[in-house]
Amino acid sequence: MAKPLVVITGASSGIGAAIARQFSGAGHPLLLLARRVDRIEALDLPDTLCRPVDVTDAQAFREALREAEAVYGPADLLVNNAGVMLLGQLDTQAPEEWKQMFDVNVLGLLNGIQAVLANMVARGRGTILNISSIAGKKSFPNHAAYVGTKFAVSAITENLREEVADSSVRVMAIHPGAVETELLSHTTSQEIIAGYEEWKTTMGGVLAADDIARAAFFMYQQPQNVNIRDITIAATRQQA
């Protein structure tokens, strides 16, 4: 392939699907991972391998990666996008929701990093782009457990960046504000969903997934010796 392999998790909708379209349009072969394989297959992108992988399954992740690299060569970019946002108050939220968020948002991210990192370090190039959140930098009402996962993502990103910098491997993060995706629909409290939707309305609308995809592509496009460590991107009228 003329351009190297890009691996994207949580690619079935929203930001992941938008990033997939952006990089496919630029000529990159893709490995797309998501639990809903029919959704990633429906994107109908050329030179793309679609696999129904849950990021909490490290072995399945590695097997899909080996399969894609056998066809397209080594992964040059991993976009850790898979995530779950289950908003709730800590005194009433089900602990199972905390576990689900930490399993997917943090442990799943670590699984992806470990799958590609050794090969990137050995080759002396590669990029890991973690999709965090503005909630990885500040608190929000009803977000305590979710904020904890995203602070973890941001901290892991920065710590790993320092560890592998001498290997010329880039580690970077995007911290989106509110984006129009399916993420909110995972929340079980209708009251919290209604309040969130009202908040979005007060700012005259929020970002589109394509806004994040363009930022991701811009970061990756820079020469390997240039690492845009962190972009925080939000609607202009989003104050928090």
Short mmCIF file of C-alpha atoms in Angstrom, two decimals:
data_model
loop_
_atom_site.label_atom_id
_atom_site.label_comp_id
_atom_site.label_asym_id
_atom_site.label_seq_id
_atom_site.Cartn_x
_atom_site.Cartn_y
_atom_site.Cartn_z
CA MET A 1 0.00 0.00 0.00
CA ALA A 2 1.17 3.52 -0.78
CA LYS A 3 0.01 4.74 2.64
CA PRO A 4 0.30 2.94 5.97
CA LEU A 5 -2.33 1.12 7.98
CA VAL A 6 -4.63 3.04 10.34
CA VAL A 7 -6.41 1.19 13.15
CA ILE A 8 -9.58 2.73 14.62
CA THR A 9 -11.59 1.39 17.56
CA GLY A 10 -15.25 2.21 18.12
CA ALA A 11 -15.56 2.85 14.40
CA SER A 12 -19.23 1.95 14.00
CA SER A 13 -20.64 5.45 14.52
CA GLY A 14 -19.93 9.03 15.55
CA ILE A 15 -16.32 10.15 15.86
CA GLY A 16 -14.87 6.73 14.98
CA ALA A 17 -16.84 6.47 11.74
CA ALA A 18 -15.98 10.06 10.80
CA ILE A 19 -12.27 9.43 11.37
CA ALA A 20 -12.52 6.27 9.27
CA ARG A 21 -14.03 8.19 6.36
CA GLN A 22 -11.44 10.96 6.69
CA PHE A 23 -8.43 8.62 6.54
CA SER A 24 -9.95 6.38 3.88
CA GLY A 25 -10.53 9.44 1.72
CA ALA A 26 -6.82 10.22 2.06
CA GLY A 27 -5.92 6.76 0.76
CA HIS A 28 -5.10 4.86 3.95
CA PRO A 29 -5.99 1.19 4.40
CA LEU A 30 -7.97 0.65 7.58
CA LEU A 31 -8.59 -1.87 10.32
CA LEU A 32 -11.94 -0.94 11.85
CA LEU A 33 -12.95 -2.49 15.16
CA ALA A 34 -16.38 -2.34 16.78
CA ARG A 35 -18.88 -4.64 18.45
CA ARG A 36 -21.43 -3.85 15.71
CA VAL A 37 -19.56 -5.16 12.69
CA ASP A 38 -22.55 -4.59 10.40
CA ARG A 39 -22.25 -0.85 11.04
CA ILE A 40 -18.58 -0.66 10.06
CA GLU A 41 -19.15 -2.85 7.02
CA ALA A 42 -21.94 -0.47 5.98
CA LEU A 43 -19.37 2.34 5.72
CA ASP A 44 -18.23 0.47 2.58
CA LEU A 45 -14.70 1.88 2.55
CA PRO A 46 -12.01 0.50 0.21
CA ASP A 47 -8.98 -1.41 1.52
CA THR A 48 -10.68 -1.91 4.87
CA LEU A 49 -10.78 -4.88 7.20
CA CYS A 50 -13.78 -4.86 9.56
CA ARG A 51 -13.77 -7.03 12.65
CA PRO A 52 -16.31 -7.42 15.52
CA VAL A 53 -13.85 -6.80 18.34
CA ASP A 54 -14.70 -5.66 21.85
CA VAL A 55 -11.67 -3.65 23.01
CA THR A 56 -11.84 -5.30 26.43
CA ASP A 57 -10.80 -8.55 24.69
CA ALA A 58 -7.04 -8.11 24.31
CA GLN A 59 -6.55 -11.41 22.47
CA ALA A 60 -9.21 -10.64 19.86
CA PHE A 61 -7.65 -7.19 19.36
CA ARG A 62 -4.22 -8.72 18.72
CA GLU A 63 -5.59 -11.33 16.34
CA ALA A 64 -7.39 -8.70 14.24
CA LEU A 65 -4.26 -6.55 14.20
CA ARG A 66 -2.08 -9.45 13.00
CA GLU A 67 -4.59 -10.22 10.27
CA ALA A 68 -4.65 -6.61 9.03
CA GLU A 69 -0.87 -6.18 9.18
CA ALA A 70 -0.40 -9.34 7.13
CA VAL A 71 -2.35 -7.63 4.35
CA TYR A 72 -1.51 -3.94 4.70
CA GLY A 73 1.79 -3.82 6.59
CA PRO A 74 2.49 -2.49 10.09
CA ALA A 75 0.04 -0.18 11.81
CA ASP A 76 1.32 3.38 11.71
CA LEU A 77 -1.60 4.95 13.57
CA LEU A 78 -3.87 3.66 16.30
CA VAL A 79 -6.91 5.78 17.12
CA ASN A 80 -8.26 4.71 20.50
CA ASN A 81 -11.79 6.01 20.10
CA ALA A 82 -14.00 3.30 21.66
CA GLY A 83 -15.75 4.70 24.69
CA VAL A 84 -18.88 4.64 26.83
CA MET A 85 -20.45 7.63 28.61
CA LEU A 86 -22.89 6.64 31.33
CA LEU A 87 -23.76 9.78 33.26
CA GLY A 88 -25.11 9.55 36.78
CA GLN A 89 -24.80 10.67 40.38
CA LEU A 90 -22.49 8.57 42.49
CA ASP A 91 -25.00 8.07 45.27
CA THR A 92 -27.52 6.45 42.93
CA GLN A 93 -25.62 5.17 39.88
CA ALA A 94 -25.30 1.42 39.45
CA PRO A 95 -21.72 0.24 40.12
CA GLU A 96 -22.00 -1.93 37.02
CA GLU A 97 -22.01 1.29 34.99
CA TRP A 98 -18.78 2.44 36.62
CA LYS A 99 -17.16 -0.88 35.78
CA GLN A 100 -18.34 -0.78 32.18
CA MET A 101 -16.87 2.69 31.67
CA PHE A 102 -13.51 1.82 33.24
CA ASP A 103 -13.34 -1.48 31.34
CA VAL A 104 -13.96 0.14 27.94
CA ASN A 105 -12.57 3.66 28.35
CA VAL A 106 -9.39 2.76 30.25
CA LEU A 107 -8.60 -0.97 30.08
CA GLY A 108 -9.73 -1.19 26.45
CA LEU A 109 -7.47 1.75 25.60
CA LEU A 110 -4.54 0.03 27.34
CA ASN A 111 -5.22 -3.16 25.38
CA GLY A 112 -5.00 -1.22 22.12
CA ILE A 113 -1.81 0.55 23.13
CA GLN A 114 -0.11 -2.67 24.16
CA ALA A 115 -1.09 -4.38 20.91
CA VAL A 116 0.75 -1.85 18.72
CA LEU A 117 3.39 -0.25 20.94
CA ALA A 118 6.27 -2.73 20.88
CA ASN A 119 6.28 -2.87 17.08
CA MET A 120 6.15 0.93 16.81
CA VAL A 121 9.06 1.34 19.22
CA ALA A 122 11.08 -1.31 17.35
CA ARG A 123 10.47 0.48 14.03
CA GLY A 124 11.17 3.91 15.50
CA ARG A 125 7.91 5.40 14.21
CA GLY A 126 4.19 5.33 14.76
CA THR A 127 1.41 7.37 16.31
CA ILE A 128 -1.10 6.61 19.04
CA LEU A 129 -4.01 9.03 19.19
CA ASN A 130 -6.31 8.73 22.19
CA ILE A 131 -9.76 10.31 22.07
CA SER A 132 -10.19 11.69 25.58
CA SER A 133 -12.68 14.44 26.45
CA ILE A 134 -12.83 17.91 27.86
CA ALA A 135 -14.10 15.88 30.83
CA GLY A 136 -10.53 14.59 31.02
CA LYS A 137 -9.50 18.10 32.09
CA LYS A 138 -12.37 19.43 34.22
CA SER A 139 -15.45 18.29 36.10
CA PHE A 140 -19.11 18.38 35.04
CA PRO A 141 -22.34 17.66 36.94
CA ASN A 142 -23.37 13.97 36.88
CA HIS A 143 -20.04 13.05 35.28
CA ALA A 144 -17.95 11.86 38.27
CA ALA A 145 -17.21 8.29 37.18
CA TYR A 146 -16.96 9.23 33.50
CA VAL A 147 -14.63 12.12 34.34
CA GLY A 148 -12.49 9.64 36.24
CA THR A 149 -12.08 7.48 33.15
CA LYS A 150 -11.22 10.41 30.93
CA PHE A 151 -8.74 11.90 33.40
CA ALA A 152 -7.14 8.45 33.31
CA VAL A 153 -6.98 8.54 29.51
CA SER A 154 -5.35 11.97 29.55
CA ALA A 155 -2.83 10.96 32.22
CA ILE A 156 -1.95 7.70 30.45
CA THR A 157 -1.44 9.61 27.21
CA GLU A 158 0.98 12.10 28.72
CA ASN A 159 2.89 9.50 30.74
CA LEU A 160 3.29 7.20 27.73
CA ARG A 161 4.33 10.11 25.53
CA GLU A 162 7.26 10.80 27.83
CA GLU A 163 8.21 7.13 28.01
CA VAL A 164 8.44 6.56 24.24
CA ALA A 165 9.53 10.00 23.01
CA ASP A 166 13.13 8.86 22.50
CA SER A 167 11.83 6.09 20.24
CA SER A 168 10.28 8.70 17.90
CA VAL A 169 6.81 7.29 18.58
CA ARG A 170 4.16 9.99 18.96
CA VAL A 171 1.44 9.78 21.60
CA MET A 172 -1.27 12.45 21.47
CA ALA A 173 -4.81 13.17 22.59
CA ILE A 174 -7.89 15.03 21.45
CA HIS A 175 -10.16 16.45 24.16
CA PRO A 176 -13.54 17.12 22.50
CA GLY A 177 -16.28 19.15 24.09
CA ALA A 178 -19.89 18.24 23.40
CA VAL A 179 -20.26 16.42 20.07
CA GLU A 180 -23.42 15.25 18.31
CA THR A 181 -22.99 11.46 18.57
CA GLU A 182 -24.76 8.41 20.02
CA LEU A 183 -22.67 8.62 23.20
CA LEU A 184 -25.35 10.28 25.32
CA SER A 185 -27.89 7.58 24.44
CA HIS A 186 -26.02 5.09 26.65
CA THR A 187 -27.06 7.05 29.77
CA THR A 188 -30.01 5.43 31.54
CA SER A 189 -31.36 8.50 33.38
CA GLN A 190 -33.88 10.31 31.19
CA GLU A 191 -33.67 13.34 33.48
CA ILE A 192 -29.91 13.62 32.93
CA ILE A 193 -30.33 13.15 29.18
CA ALA A 194 -32.95 15.91 29.06
CA GLY A 195 -30.70 18.28 31.00
CA TYR A 196 -27.76 17.52 28.72
CA GLU A 197 -29.86 18.13 25.61
CA GLU A 198 -31.06 21.43 27.05
CA TRP A 199 -27.44 22.43 27.72
CA LYS A 200 -26.57 21.68 24.09
CA THR A 201 -29.47 23.84 22.92
CA THR A 202 -28.33 26.82 25.01
CA MET A 203 -25.07 26.96 23.08
CA GLY A 204 -26.80 26.86 19.71
CA GLY A 205 -25.65 23.38 18.83
CA VAL A 206 -22.44 21.41 19.34
CA LEU A 207 -19.63 19.98 17.28
CA ALA A 208 -20.10 17.42 14.54
CA ALA A 209 -18.07 14.21 14.45
CA ASP A 210 -16.40 15.45 11.26
CA ASP A 211 -14.91 18.37 13.23
CA ILE A 212 -13.00 15.88 15.38
CA ALA A 213 -12.00 13.82 12.34
CA ARG A 214 -10.40 16.84 10.67
CA ALA A 215 -8.46 17.60 13.84
CA ALA A 216 -7.24 14.00 14.05
CA PHE A 217 -6.08 14.05 10.44
CA PHE A 218 -4.28 17.37 10.93
CA MET A 219 -2.41 16.02 13.95
CA TYR A 220 -1.35 12.85 12.14
CA GLN A 221 -0.33 14.69 8.96
CA GLN A 222 2.51 16.50 10.70
CA PRO A 223 6.04 15.15 10.17
CA GLN A 224 6.98 12.32 12.52
CA ASN A 225 9.31 14.64 14.43
CA VAL A 226 6.36 16.95 15.24
CA ASN A 227 3.97 15.83 17.97
CA ILE A 228 0.85 17.90 18.57
CA ARG A 229 0.46 16.51 22.05
CA ASP A 230 -3.04 17.71 22.77
CA ILE A 231 -5.93 19.49 21.09
CA THR A 232 -8.96 20.66 23.04
CA ILE A 233 -11.81 21.39 20.65
CA ALA A 234 -15.33 22.58 21.48
CA ALA A 235 -18.15 24.63 20.07
CA THR A 236 -17.32 28.34 20.30
CA ARG A 237 -20.29 28.95 22.58
CA GLN A 238 -19.48 26.10 24.94
CA GLN A 239 -18.30 27.89 28.09
CA ALA A 240 -17.55 24.94 30.37
#
